Amino acid sequence: MAVSKRAQQMQVKRNEILWAAGQLFLSQGYNATRLQQISASLGISTAALLRAYPDKEAILRAFVSHFVNFQY
């Protein structure tokens, strides 16, 4: 089944969020990182970020899951 363009765009945005959040988590720690910092680093609103992930914990889980399942 073909994936819609909107679904592809959302996946790209989710990957961008994971990358930005990961950089912040690694540089300043999970607890010190705020959703506003993640969204600001991407030039998007916090509301847009929350459309992709419901909360910061969901971002962390997706980030860890992505790298645990990464294939070399």
XYZ file of C-alpha atoms in Angstrom:
72
model
C 0.000 0.000 0.000
C 1.326 3.428 -0.920
C 2.038 5.865 1.876
C 0.363 9.236 1.509
C 2.431 12.352 1.025
C 1.109 13.728 4.321
C 2.202 10.568 6.166
C 5.652 10.832 4.574
C 5.933 14.479 5.614
C 4.929 13.611 9.177
C 7.570 10.890 9.326
C 10.222 13.316 8.098
C 9.134 15.840 10.737
C 9.187 13.153 13.457
C 12.735 12.194 12.435
C 13.809 15.849 12.559
C 12.316 16.145 16.036
C 14.165 13.030 17.201
C 17.453 14.368 15.872
C 17.023 17.793 17.497
C 15.776 16.349 20.778
C 18.574 13.808 20.849
C 21.180 16.515 20.429
C 19.673 18.473 23.314
C 19.231 15.409 25.543
C 22.860 14.457 25.009
C 24.283 17.951 25.447
C 22.294 19.194 28.441
C 20.468 16.155 29.770
C 16.892 14.942 29.518
C 15.622 16.772 32.615
C 17.096 20.111 31.558
C 15.661 19.921 28.042
C 12.312 21.645 27.521
C 9.839 21.053 24.720
C 10.126 24.741 23.870
C 13.863 24.311 23.285
C 13.298 21.381 20.956
C 10.642 23.209 18.953
C 12.677 26.426 18.832
C 15.717 24.552 17.499
C 13.537 23.358 14.608
C 11.764 26.657 14.021
C 8.354 25.161 14.777
C 5.783 25.826 17.456
C 5.505 23.654 20.539
C 1.968 22.815 19.390
C 3.389 21.439 16.122
C 5.870 19.376 18.105
C 3.037 17.994 20.237
C 1.139 16.942 17.105
C 4.041 14.624 16.316
C 4.690 13.378 19.866
C 2.333 13.708 22.847
C 5.060 14.609 25.371
C 8.789 14.698 26.066
C 8.831 11.122 27.365
C 7.375 9.874 24.076
C 10.183 11.675 22.242
C 12.785 10.020 24.472
C 11.225 6.589 23.976
C 11.185 7.038 20.191
C 14.786 8.311 20.235
C 16.026 5.314 22.227
C 13.938 2.875 20.183
C 15.317 4.295 16.948
C 18.915 3.686 18.002
C 18.289 0.334 19.645
C 16.754 -0.880 16.375
C 19.322 0.834 14.125
C 20.864 -1.515 11.566
C 24.504 -0.960 10.593
